[in-house]
PDB file of C-alpha atoms in Angstrom:
ATOM      1  CA  UNK Z   8      -0.513 -11.777  -0.027  1.00 88.00           C
ATOM      2  CA  UNK Z   9      -4.145 -11.325  -0.999  1.00 87.00           C
ATOM      3  CA  UNK Z  10      -6.876 -14.013  -1.236  1.00 90.00           C
ATOM      4  CA  UNK Z  11     -10.689 -13.836  -2.006  1.00 90.00           C
ATOM      5  CA  UNK Z  12     -13.181 -13.970   0.821  1.00 92.00           C
ATOM      6  CA  UNK Z  13     -14.145 -17.307  -0.374  1.00 96.00           C
ATOM      7  CA  UNK Z  14     -10.622 -18.702   0.051  1.00 94.00           C
ATOM      8  CA  UNK Z  15      -9.702 -18.844  -3.591  1.00 95.00           C
ATOM      9  CA  UNK Z  16      -7.348 -16.612  -5.708  1.00 92.00           C
ATOM     10  CA  UNK Z  17      -4.456 -16.628  -3.295  1.00 92.00           C
ATOM     11  CA  UNK Z  18      -1.650 -14.560  -4.661  1.00 88.00           C
ATOM     12  CA  UNK Z  19       1.761 -13.544  -2.850  1.00 88.00           C
ATOM     13  CA  UNK Z  20       2.605 -10.016  -3.677  1.00 90.00           C
ATOM     14  CA  UNK Z  21       5.918  -9.463  -1.955  1.00 87.00           C
ATOM     15  CA  UNK Z  22       8.979 -11.832  -1.757  1.00 84.00           C
ATOM     16  CA  UNK Z  23      11.832 -10.674   0.477  1.00 79.00           C
ATOM     17  CA  UNK Z  24      13.281 -11.666   3.852  1.00 76.00           C
ATOM     18  CA  UNK Z  25      11.443  -8.814   5.676  1.00 78.00           C
ATOM     19  CA  UNK Z  26       8.139  -8.919   7.509  1.00 81.00           C
ATOM     20  CA  UNK Z  27       5.585  -7.225   5.344  1.00 86.00           C
ATOM     21  CA  UNK Z  28       2.356  -6.638   7.244  1.00 87.00           C
ATOM     22  CA  UNK Z  29      -0.679  -4.163   8.237  1.00 89.00           C
ATOM     23  CA  UNK Z  30      -1.746  -4.089   4.633  1.00 91.00           C
ATOM     24  CA  UNK Z  31      -4.742  -2.220   3.597  1.00 92.00           C
ATOM     25  CA  UNK Z  32      -6.437  -1.350   0.123  1.00 93.00           C
ATOM     26  CA  UNK Z  33      -6.784   2.321  -0.941  1.00 96.00           C
ATOM     27  CA  UNK Z  34     -10.569   2.958  -1.307  1.00 96.00           C
ATOM     28  CA  UNK Z  35     -10.186   2.693  -5.112  1.00 96.00           C
ATOM     29  CA  UNK Z  36      -8.959  -0.822  -4.550  1.00 93.00           C
ATOM     30  CA  UNK Z  37      -5.958  -0.094  -7.041  1.00 96.00           C
ATOM     31  CA  UNK Z  38      -3.103   0.175  -4.437  1.00 96.00           C
ATOM     32  CA  UNK Z  39      -2.060  -1.479  -1.157  1.00 95.00           C
ATOM     33  CA  UNK Z  40      -0.304   0.368   1.838  1.00 96.00           C
ATOM     34  CA  UNK Z  41       1.797  -1.705   4.158  1.00 93.00           C
ATOM     35  CA  UNK Z  42       4.460  -1.901   6.717  1.00 92.00           C
ATOM     36  CA  UNK Z  43       7.743  -3.383   5.817  1.00 88.00           C
ATOM     37  CA  UNK Z  44      10.006  -4.118   8.731  1.00 84.00           C
ATOM     38  CA  UNK Z  45      13.649  -4.732   8.226  1.00 72.00           C
ATOM     39  CA  UNK Z  46      15.711  -5.406  11.374  1.00 67.00           C
ATOM     40  CA  UNK Z  47      13.034  -3.696  13.786  1.00 69.00           C
ATOM     41  CA  UNK Z  48      13.130  -0.531  11.650  1.00 85.00           C
ATOM     42  CA  UNK Z  49       9.374  -0.488  10.054  1.00 89.00           C
ATOM     43  CA  UNK Z  50       8.835   1.681   7.146  1.00 92.00           C
ATOM     44  CA  UNK Z  51       5.572   2.477   5.103  1.00 95.00           C
ATOM     45  CA  UNK Z  52       5.362   1.250   1.712  1.00 93.00           C
ATOM     46  CA  UNK Z  53       2.746   1.461  -1.168  1.00 96.00           C
ATOM     47  CA  UNK Z  54       2.383  -0.890  -4.071  1.00 95.00           C
ATOM     48  CA  UNK Z  55      -0.174  -1.676  -6.978  1.00 96.00           C
ATOM     49  CA  UNK Z  56      -2.690  -4.247  -6.387  1.00 93.00           C
ATOM     50  CA  UNK Z  57      -0.800  -6.812  -8.199  1.00 93.00           C
ATOM     51  CA  UNK Z  58       2.434  -6.225  -6.096  1.00 92.00           C
ATOM     52  CA  UNK Z  59       4.157  -4.071  -8.644  1.00 95.00           C
ATOM     53  CA  UNK Z  60       5.487  -0.518  -8.442  1.00 96.00           C
ATOM     54  CA  UNK Z  61       6.510  -0.974  -4.586  1.00 94.00           C
ATOM     55  CA  UNK Z  62       7.720   2.433  -3.158  1.00 96.00           C
ATOM     56  CA  UNK Z  63       9.002   3.213   0.378  1.00 94.00           C
ATOM     57  CA  UNK Z  64       6.839   6.296   1.458  1.00 96.00           C
ATOM     58  CA  UNK Z  65       9.121   6.890   4.519  1.00 93.00           C
ATOM     59  CA  UNK Z  66      12.042   7.545   2.325  1.00 92.00           C
ATOM     60  CA  UNK Z  67       9.974   9.928   0.261  1.00 94.00           C
ATOM     61  CA  UNK Z  68       9.824  12.405   3.386  1.00 93.00           C
ATOM     62  CA  UNK Z  69      13.328  11.781   4.323  1.00 89.00           C
ATOM     63  CA  UNK Z  70      13.252   9.118   6.817  1.00 87.00           C
ATOM     64  CA  UNK Z  71      10.896   8.159   9.996  1.00 88.00           C
ATOM     65  CA  UNK Z  72       9.118  11.240  11.111  1.00 88.00           C
ATOM     66  CA  UNK Z  73      10.204  13.169  14.119  1.00 83.00           C
ATOM     67  CA  UNK Z  74      13.509  11.537  14.397  1.00 81.00           C
ATOM     68  CA  UNK Z  75      11.769   8.094  15.189  1.00 84.00           C
ATOM     69  CA  UNK Z  76      13.353   4.685  14.541  1.00 85.00           C
ATOM     70  CA  UNK Z  77      10.533   3.706  12.328  1.00 89.00           C
ATOM     71  CA  UNK Z  78       6.946   4.221  11.078  1.00 92.00           C
ATOM     72  CA  UNK Z  79       4.332   1.639  11.497  1.00 91.00           C
ATOM     73  CA  UNK Z  80       0.723   0.538  11.306  1.00 93.00           C
ATOM     74  CA  UNK Z  81      -0.369   2.462   8.203  1.00 96.00           C
ATOM     75  CA  UNK Z  82      -4.212   3.273   7.853  1.00 97.00           C
ATOM     76  CA  UNK Z  83      -5.431   4.852   4.695  1.00 97.00           C
ATOM     77  CA  UNK Z  84      -8.197   7.482   4.967  1.00 98.00           C
ATOM     78  CA  UNK Z  85     -11.592   6.624   3.561  1.00 98.00           C
ATOM     79  CA  UNK Z  86     -11.105   9.347   0.877  1.00 97.00           C
ATOM     80  CA  UNK Z  87      -7.734   7.805  -0.114  1.00 97.00           C
ATOM     81  CA  UNK Z  88      -5.862  11.128   0.266  1.00 97.00           C
ATOM     82  CA  UNK Z  89      -3.928  10.384   3.436  1.00 98.00           C
ATOM     83  CA  UNK Z  90      -2.204   7.769   5.653  1.00 97.00           C
ATOM     84  CA  UNK Z  91      -2.297   7.792   9.517  1.00 97.00           C
ATOM     85  CA  UNK Z  92       0.538   6.067  11.187  1.00 95.00           C
ATOM     86  CA  UNK Z  93       2.391   5.592  14.365  1.00 94.00           C
ATOM     87  CA  UNK Z  94       6.024   6.258  15.122  1.00 92.00           C
ATOM     88  CA  UNK Z  95       7.853   3.616  17.171  1.00 83.00           C
ATOM     89  CA  UNK Z  96       9.960   5.821  19.454  1.00 72.00           C
ATOM     90  CA  UNK Z  97       9.499   9.349  20.627  1.00 59.00           C
ATOM     91  CA  UNK Z  98       6.737   8.012  22.902  1.00 76.00           C
ATOM     92  CA  UNK Z  99       4.694   6.569  20.218  1.00 87.00           C
ATOM     93  CA  UNK Z 100       3.241   9.522  18.433  1.00 92.00           C
ATOM     94  CA  UNK Z 101       0.339   9.637  15.660  1.00 95.00           C
ATOM     95  CA  UNK Z 102       1.173  11.183  12.342  1.00 96.00           C
ATOM     96  CA  UNK Z 103      -0.702  11.842   9.141  1.00 97.00           C
ATOM     97  CA  UNK Z 104       1.002  12.085   5.658  1.00 97.00           C
ATOM     98  CA  UNK Z 105      -0.213  12.500   2.162  1.00 97.00           C
ATOM     99  CA  UNK Z 106      -0.926   9.310   0.111  1.00 97.00           C
ATOM    100  CA  UNK Z 107       2.253   9.882  -1.829  1.00 97.00           C
ATOM    101  CA  UNK Z 108       4.483  10.116   1.419  1.00 96.00           C
ATOM    102  CA  UNK Z 109       4.801  13.955   1.383  1.00 97.00           C
ATOM    103  CA  UNK Z 110       3.907  16.340   4.193  1.00 96.00           C
ATOM    104  CA  UNK Z 111       4.147  14.152   7.407  1.00 96.00           C
ATOM    105  CA  UNK Z 112       2.496  16.086  10.352  1.00 96.00           C
ATOM    106  CA  UNK Z 113       2.303  14.988  13.950  1.00 95.00           C
ATOM    107  CA  UNK Z 114      -1.380  15.109  15.033  1.00 96.00           C
ATOM    108  CA  UNK Z 115      -1.028  13.764  18.608  1.00 94.00           C
ATOM    109  CA  UNK Z 116       0.376  16.754  20.269  1.00 92.00           C
ATOM    110  CA  UNK Z 117       2.155  16.165  23.488  1.00 90.00           C
ATOM    111  CA  UNK Z 118       0.364  12.882  24.077  1.00 90.00           C
ATOM    112  CA  UNK Z 119       2.545   9.676  24.562  1.00 84.00           C
ATOM    113  CA  UNK Z 120       2.011   6.067  23.910  1.00 87.00           C
ATOM    114  CA  UNK Z 121      -0.507   6.640  21.266  1.00 89.00           C
ATOM    115  CA  UNK Z 122      -1.936   3.590  19.312  1.00 88.00           C
ATOM    116  CA  UNK Z 123      -5.141   2.088  17.890  1.00 90.00           C
ATOM    117  CA  UNK Z 124      -5.624   4.802  15.326  1.00 94.00           C
ATOM    118  CA  UNK Z 125      -8.585   4.756  12.855  1.00 96.00           C
ATOM    119  CA  UNK Z 126     -10.266   7.214  10.509  1.00 97.00           C
ATOM    120  CA  UNK Z 127     -13.815   8.636  10.789  1.00 97.00           C
ATOM    121  CA  UNK Z 128     -15.918   7.657   7.784  1.00 97.00           C
ATOM    122  CA  UNK Z 129     -15.757  10.934   6.195  1.00 98.00           C
ATOM    123  CA  UNK Z 130     -11.881  11.234   6.680  1.00 98.00           C
ATOM    124  CA  UNK Z 131     -12.314  14.444   8.845  1.00 98.00           C
ATOM    125  CA  UNK Z 132     -11.069  12.874  11.948  1.00 98.00           C
ATOM    126  CA  UNK Z 133      -8.457  10.411  13.252  1.00 97.00           C
ATOM    127  CA  UNK Z 134      -9.192   8.557  16.480  1.00 95.00           C
ATOM    128  CA  UNK Z 135      -6.732   7.032  18.660  1.00 94.00           C
ATOM    129  CA  UNK Z 136      -5.911   6.138  22.255  1.00 89.00           C
ATOM    130  CA  UNK Z 137      -3.112   7.629  24.525  1.00 88.00           C
ATOM    131  CA  UNK Z 138      -1.746   6.927  27.841  1.00 80.00           C
ATOM    132  CA  UNK Z 139      -2.512   9.832  30.145  1.00 75.00           C
ATOM    133  CA  UNK Z 140      -1.527   8.814  33.563  1.00 66.00           C
ATOM    134  CA  UNK Z 141       1.573   7.059  34.436  1.00 60.00           C
ATOM    135  CA  UNK Z 142       0.620   6.944  38.143  1.00 60.00           C
ATOM    136  CA  UNK Z 143      -1.450   3.903  37.500  1.00 57.00           C
ATOM    137  CA  UNK Z 144      -0.718   1.187  34.901  1.00 59.00           C
ATOM    138  CA  UNK Z 145      -2.124   1.452  31.357  1.00 64.00           C
ATOM    139  CA  UNK Z 146      -4.542   4.458  32.186  1.00 72.00           C
ATOM    140  CA  UNK Z 147      -5.587   5.694  28.622  1.00 78.00           C
ATOM    141  CA  UNK Z 148      -8.156   7.780  27.023  1.00 84.00           C
ATOM    142  CA  UNK Z 149      -9.770   7.968  23.606  1.00 88.00           C
ATOM    143  CA  UNK Z 150      -8.958  11.140  21.537  1.00 92.00           C
ATOM    144  CA  UNK Z 151      -9.866  12.777  18.176  1.00 95.00           C
ATOM    145  CA  UNK Z 152      -8.062  15.050  16.071  1.00 97.00           C
ATOM    146  CA  UNK Z 153      -8.187  16.601  12.582  1.00 98.00           C
ATOM    147  CA  UNK Z 154      -5.737  15.345   9.981  1.00 97.00           C
ATOM    148  CA  UNK Z 155      -3.981  18.775  10.211  1.00 97.00           C
ATOM    149  CA  UNK Z 156      -3.312  18.322  13.792  1.00 96.00           C
ATOM    150  CA  UNK Z 157      -5.903  20.846  15.027  1.00 97.00           C
ATOM    151  CA  UNK Z 158      -8.838  20.351  17.333  1.00 97.00           C
ATOM    152  CA  UNK Z 159      -7.168  17.642  19.579  1.00 96.00           C
ATOM    153  CA  UNK Z 160      -9.781  16.530  21.888  1.00 93.00           C
ATOM    154  CA  UNK Z 161     -10.285  13.980  24.657  1.00 90.00           C
ATOM    155  CA  UNK Z 162     -13.547  12.053  23.941  1.00 86.00           C
ATOM    156  CA  UNK Z 163     -13.673  10.104  27.316  1.00 78.00           C
ATOM    157  CA  UNK Z 164     -13.551  11.704  30.615  1.00 67.00           C
ATOM    158  CA  UNK Z 165     -11.421  10.497  33.607  1.00 58.00           C
ATOM    159  CA  UNK Z 166     -14.212   8.442  35.319  1.00 54.00           C
ATOM    160  CA  UNK Z 167     -12.005   5.943  37.107  1.00 59.00           C
ATOM    161  CA  UNK Z 168      -8.305   6.669  37.396  1.00 56.00           C
ATOM    162  CA  UNK Z 169      -7.486   3.001  36.956  1.00 57.00           C
ATOM    163  CA  UNK Z 170      -9.643   2.299  33.974  1.00 56.00           C
ATOM    164  CA  UNK Z 171      -8.186   1.804  30.326  1.00 57.00           C
ATOM    165  CA  UNK Z 172     -10.456   3.142  27.786  1.00 57.00           C
ATOM    166  CA  UNK Z 173      -9.715   1.099  24.668  1.00 59.00           C
ATOM    167  CA  UNK Z 174     -11.663   0.464  21.335  1.00 55.00           C
TER     168      UNK Z 174
END
C-alpha cells in the first residue's frame, strides 16, 4: 500500500494471500521494489508505482542466490541501477543485483549473519553489519564493500570483544 505523508491518498497496490513488505521506491519514483513471502520463501519483486507490471526478480536470475531458501530485505541504490539484498540461509549473506534482477553477486565475502545493509549516497558502497565472533553472543562489526564485491573493509575495530556494533 502507499499513502501520502499527510495521511490521504491511501491505495492498496497488491492483493494476495502473501506477506508483501520491505517496499522502497526507485529514485525516479516510478517503480517499487518489495519482498513477497510465500510460505517463508521470500522473493524480491518489482512493480510500477500503481501496482501494475509485477515481476519476480528472483526468478529472473534463476531462483534464490547462492542456493539460499529465500532473498529478502531489498534496498535500491540511490542511482537506481542496483538492489542490495540478504539471503536467508547460507549464513545470511549480502548480495547485489542489477535493477532488472540480472547478475547477482555475493558481496559479503566469507562473513556470516550479515544484515542491516544500506547504500552510500553516491551508490559506490554498501554498508552492513556482520557477526564476527561466535565466542561471545552477538558480537558484530560494521563493514563496507563495493557493489562488485571488491574492497570489503571492516570499518569498526574490535574495541571490546563483547560489544555489538550496530547502526
